[in-house]
Amino acid sequence: KNTTDQAHAIVKARWGNTSRHYFNDNSSTKTVVSTAYSSEHSLLVVGFSTGLFGLYELPSVSNIHTLSLSHSTIGTVSINPSADWLAFGCPKTQQLLIWEWRSETYILKQSGHAYGMRCVSYSPDGIVVATGGEDGTVKLWNSQSGFCYVTLPKSHTAAVTAVEFANPTVVLSASLDGTVRAHDLHRYRNF
């Protein structure tokens, strides 16, 4: 089948809900702000407005961990490829946090973006973490050493809303300035 036939089959299929799960603890102030899902490991990470995050196993939606990282919103979350480490960006505290959930330890806790972090993504090998900030910059972090080793030049003129690795040597970023940029991680420039 070609891609068009597959797309038509999906659209014409009959869809339904098998179950619903709510993240509600009778608190009107706790809302879901960010999520990340690892289909390979059936894990869902949910960041809340209260600074809490939850790690859930799917499809049962069993709670594996719930932890308070701060008193401010968890704006972005990401799961590394092996699903061992979880990355969190907290805009108000301007922090990148990486947490190893099996041992329940912090791997990294660093500040970096001038006005807060909006998005985070792991490289395919899980070693590099790309972050995008309110300041329009894209930063690359070594998740093992904990250091920001480069702020990519000429990133954006407005807040970065998305970062994603196209492959291990190219990171894509999108911004409120209306641009999408591709960054070469060998030469540290746009192309």
CSV table of C-alpha atoms in Angstrom, one decimal:
chain,number,residue,atom,x,y,z
A,1,LYS,CA,0.0,0.0,0.0
A,2,ASN,CA,1.2,3.5,-0.6
A,3,THR,CA,1.1,6.3,1.9
A,4,THR,CA,-2.1,7.9,0.5
A,5,ASP,CA,-4.0,4.6,0.8
A,6,GLN,CA,-2.8,4.2,4.4
A,7,ALA,CA,-3.8,7.7,5.3
A,8,HIS,CA,-7.3,7.1,3.8
A,9,ALA,CA,-7.6,3.9,5.7
A,10,ILE,CA,-6.8,5.7,9.0
A,11,VAL,CA,-9.3,8.5,8.3
A,12,LYS,CA,-12.1,6.1,7.3
A,13,ALA,CA,-11.5,3.8,10.2
A,14,ARG,CA,-14.0,3.6,13.1
A,15,TRP,CA,-12.4,5.0,16.3
A,16,GLY,CA,-13.6,4.8,19.9
A,17,ASN,CA,-12.5,5.2,23.5
A,18,THR,CA,-11.7,2.1,25.5
A,19,SER,CA,-11.1,3.9,28.8
A,20,ARG,CA,-10.4,7.4,30.2
A,21,HIS,CA,-8.0,8.4,32.9
A,22,TYR,CA,-8.0,11.8,34.7
A,23,PHE,CA,-5.1,13.5,36.4
A,24,ASN,CA,-7.4,15.0,39.1
A,25,ASP,CA,-6.7,15.3,42.8
A,26,ASN,CA,-9.6,17.7,43.5
A,27,SER,CA,-7.2,20.6,43.0
A,28,SER,CA,-8.4,23.3,40.7
A,29,THR,CA,-4.8,24.7,40.4
A,30,LYS,CA,-3.2,21.5,39.1
A,31,THR,CA,-3.3,21.3,35.3
A,32,VAL,CA,-1.3,19.3,32.8
A,33,VAL,CA,1.2,21.6,31.0
A,34,SER,CA,3.6,19.2,29.3
A,35,THR,CA,3.8,15.5,28.3
A,36,ALA,CA,6.3,13.1,26.7
A,37,TYR,CA,5.6,9.5,25.6
A,38,SER,CA,8.0,6.7,24.9
A,39,SER,CA,6.1,4.2,22.7
A,40,GLU,CA,9.0,1.7,22.8
A,41,HIS,CA,8.9,1.6,26.6
A,42,SER,CA,5.2,2.4,27.2
A,43,LEU,CA,6.0,5.3,29.5
A,44,LEU,CA,4.2,8.6,29.8
A,45,VAL,CA,5.7,11.6,31.7
A,46,VAL,CA,3.3,14.4,32.7
A,47,GLY,CA,4.4,17.8,33.9
A,48,PHE,CA,1.9,19.8,36.0
A,49,SER,CA,1.5,23.5,36.6
A,50,THR,CA,2.3,23.0,40.3
A,51,GLY,CA,5.8,21.7,39.7
A,52,LEU,CA,4.9,18.1,40.2
A,53,PHE,CA,5.5,15.5,37.5
A,54,GLY,CA,4.1,12.0,37.2
A,55,LEU,CA,5.6,9.0,35.4
A,56,TYR,CA,3.0,6.4,34.3
A,57,GLU,CA,3.2,3.0,32.6
A,58,LEU,CA,0.8,2.5,29.8
A,59,PRO,CA,-1.8,1.2,28.9
A,60,SER,CA,-2.8,0.6,32.5
A,61,VAL,CA,-1.8,4.2,33.5
A,62,SER,CA,-0.1,2.8,36.6
A,63,ASN,CA,1.7,5.5,38.5
A,64,ILE,CA,5.4,4.7,38.8
A,65,HIS,CA,6.6,7.9,40.4
A,66,THR,CA,5.3,11.3,41.4
A,67,LEU,CA,7.7,14.0,42.5
A,68,SER,CA,7.7,17.7,43.1
A,69,LEU,CA,10.6,19.4,41.3
A,70,SER,CA,9.8,23.0,42.2
A,71,HIS,CA,6.9,25.3,43.1
A,72,SER,CA,6.7,26.5,39.5
A,73,THR,CA,5.3,25.1,36.3
A,74,ILE,CA,7.1,22.2,34.5
A,75,GLY,CA,7.0,23.7,31.0
A,76,THR,CA,8.6,20.9,29.0
A,77,VAL,CA,9.5,17.3,29.4
A,78,SER,CA,11.5,14.7,27.4
A,79,ILE,CA,12.4,11.1,27.7
A,80,ASN,CA,15.9,9.9,26.6
A,81,PRO,CA,16.0,7.0,24.0
A,82,SER,CA,16.7,4.3,26.6
A,83,ALA,CA,13.9,5.8,28.8
A,84,ASP,CA,16.2,5.9,31.8
A,85,TRP,CA,16.5,9.6,32.1
A,86,LEU,CA,13.8,12.3,32.1
A,87,ALA,CA,14.6,15.9,31.2
A,88,PHE,CA,12.5,18.8,32.6
A,89,GLY,CA,12.5,22.5,31.7
A,90,CYS,CA,11.1,24.9,34.2
A,91,PRO,CA,10.6,28.3,32.6
A,92,LYS,CA,10.3,30.4,35.8
A,93,THR,CA,13.3,28.9,37.5
A,94,GLN,CA,15.2,28.8,34.2
A,95,GLN,CA,16.5,25.3,35.0
A,96,LEU,CA,17.2,22.1,33.1
A,97,LEU,CA,16.7,19.1,35.3
A,98,ILE,CA,17.6,15.5,34.4
A,99,TRP,CA,16.3,12.8,36.6
A,100,GLU,CA,17.1,9.1,36.6
A,101,TRP,CA,13.9,7.6,37.7
A,102,ARG,CA,15.0,4.1,38.5
A,103,SER,CA,17.5,5.2,41.1
A,104,GLU,CA,15.5,8.4,41.9
A,105,THR,CA,18.5,10.7,41.6
A,106,TYR,CA,19.2,14.0,39.9
A,107,ILE,CA,21.8,13.6,37.1
A,108,LEU,CA,21.8,17.3,36.2
A,109,LYS,CA,20.4,20.6,37.6
A,110,GLN,CA,21.6,23.6,35.7
A,111,SER,CA,20.4,27.1,34.8
A,112,GLY,CA,20.9,28.4,31.3
A,113,HIS,CA,18.4,30.5,29.4
A,114,ALA,CA,18.1,34.1,30.4
A,115,TYR,CA,14.3,34.2,30.5
A,116,GLY,CA,13.3,30.6,31.0
A,117,MET,CA,13.3,27.3,29.0
A,118,ARG,CA,10.4,26.5,26.7
A,119,CYS,CA,11.4,23.2,25.1
A,120,VAL,CA,13.8,20.3,25.5
A,121,SER,CA,14.8,17.3,23.3
A,122,TYR,CA,17.2,14.4,23.6
A,123,SER,CA,19.6,13.4,20.7
A,124,PRO,CA,19.1,9.9,19.3
A,125,ASP,CA,22.0,8.6,21.4
A,126,GLY,CA,20.8,10.3,24.6
A,127,ILE,CA,24.0,12.1,25.2
A,128,VAL,CA,23.1,15.6,24.0
A,129,VAL,CA,20.1,17.6,25.2
A,130,ALA,CA,18.9,20.6,23.1
A,131,THR,CA,16.9,23.3,24.8
A,132,GLY,CA,15.1,26.3,23.5
A,133,GLY,CA,14.5,29.4,25.5
A,134,GLU,CA,12.4,32.5,25.8
A,135,ASP,CA,15.6,34.4,24.9
A,136,GLY,CA,15.5,33.0,21.4
A,137,THR,CA,18.6,30.8,21.8
A,138,VAL,CA,19.1,27.1,21.3
A,139,LYS,CA,21.6,25.5,23.7
A,140,LEU,CA,23.3,22.1,23.6
A,141,TRP,CA,24.1,20.3,26.9
A,142,ASN,CA,26.1,17.2,27.6
A,143,SER,CA,23.8,15.1,29.7
A,144,GLN,CA,26.7,13.2,31.3
A,145,SER,CA,28.9,16.1,32.3
A,146,GLY,CA,26.1,18.5,32.9
A,147,PHE,CA,27.6,21.4,31.0
A,148,CYS,CA,26.2,23.6,28.3
A,149,TYR,CA,28.9,23.3,25.6
A,150,VAL,CA,27.4,25.6,23.0
A,151,THR,CA,24.8,28.3,22.4
A,152,LEU,CA,24.0,28.1,18.7
A,153,PRO,CA,24.6,31.4,17.0
A,154,LYS,CA,21.8,33.3,15.1
A,155,SER,CA,19.1,31.1,16.5
A,156,HIS,CA,16.0,33.2,16.7
A,157,THR,CA,14.7,36.7,17.4
A,158,ALA,CA,11.8,35.5,19.5
A,159,ALA,CA,11.1,32.6,22.0
A,160,VAL,CA,12.0,29.1,20.7
A,161,THR,CA,8.9,26.9,20.9
A,162,ALA,CA,10.3,23.6,19.7
A,163,VAL,CA,13.6,21.8,19.3
A,164,GLU,CA,14.0,18.3,17.8
A,165,PHE,CA,16.9,16.3,16.5
A,166,ALA,CA,16.5,15.3,12.8
A,167,ASN,CA,19.5,13.1,13.3
A,168,PRO,CA,22.6,13.0,15.6
A,169,THR,CA,24.2,16.0,13.8
A,170,VAL,CA,21.2,18.2,13.0
A,171,VAL,CA,18.8,19.9,15.4
A,172,LEU,CA,15.7,21.8,14.2
A,173,SER,CA,14.2,24.7,16.0
A,174,ALA,CA,11.0,26.7,15.6
A,175,SER,CA,10.3,30.1,17.0
A,176,LEU,CA,7.5,32.6,17.6
A,177,ASP,CA,9.4,34.8,15.1
A,178,GLY,CA,7.9,32.5,12.4
A,179,THR,CA,11.1,30.8,11.4
A,180,VAL,CA,12.3,27.2,11.5
A,181,ARG,CA,16.0,26.7,11.5
A,182,ALA,CA,18.3,23.7,10.9
A,183,HIS,CA,21.5,23.8,12.9
A,184,ASP,CA,24.6,21.8,11.9
A,185,LEU,CA,26.2,20.4,15.0
A,186,HIS,CA,29.6,19.9,13.4
A,187,ARG,CA,30.1,23.5,12.4
A,188,TYR,CA,27.6,25.1,14.8
A,189,ARG,CA,25.8,27.1,12.2
A,190,ASN,CA,22.5,27.3,10.4
A,191,PHE,CA,22.0,25.9,7.0
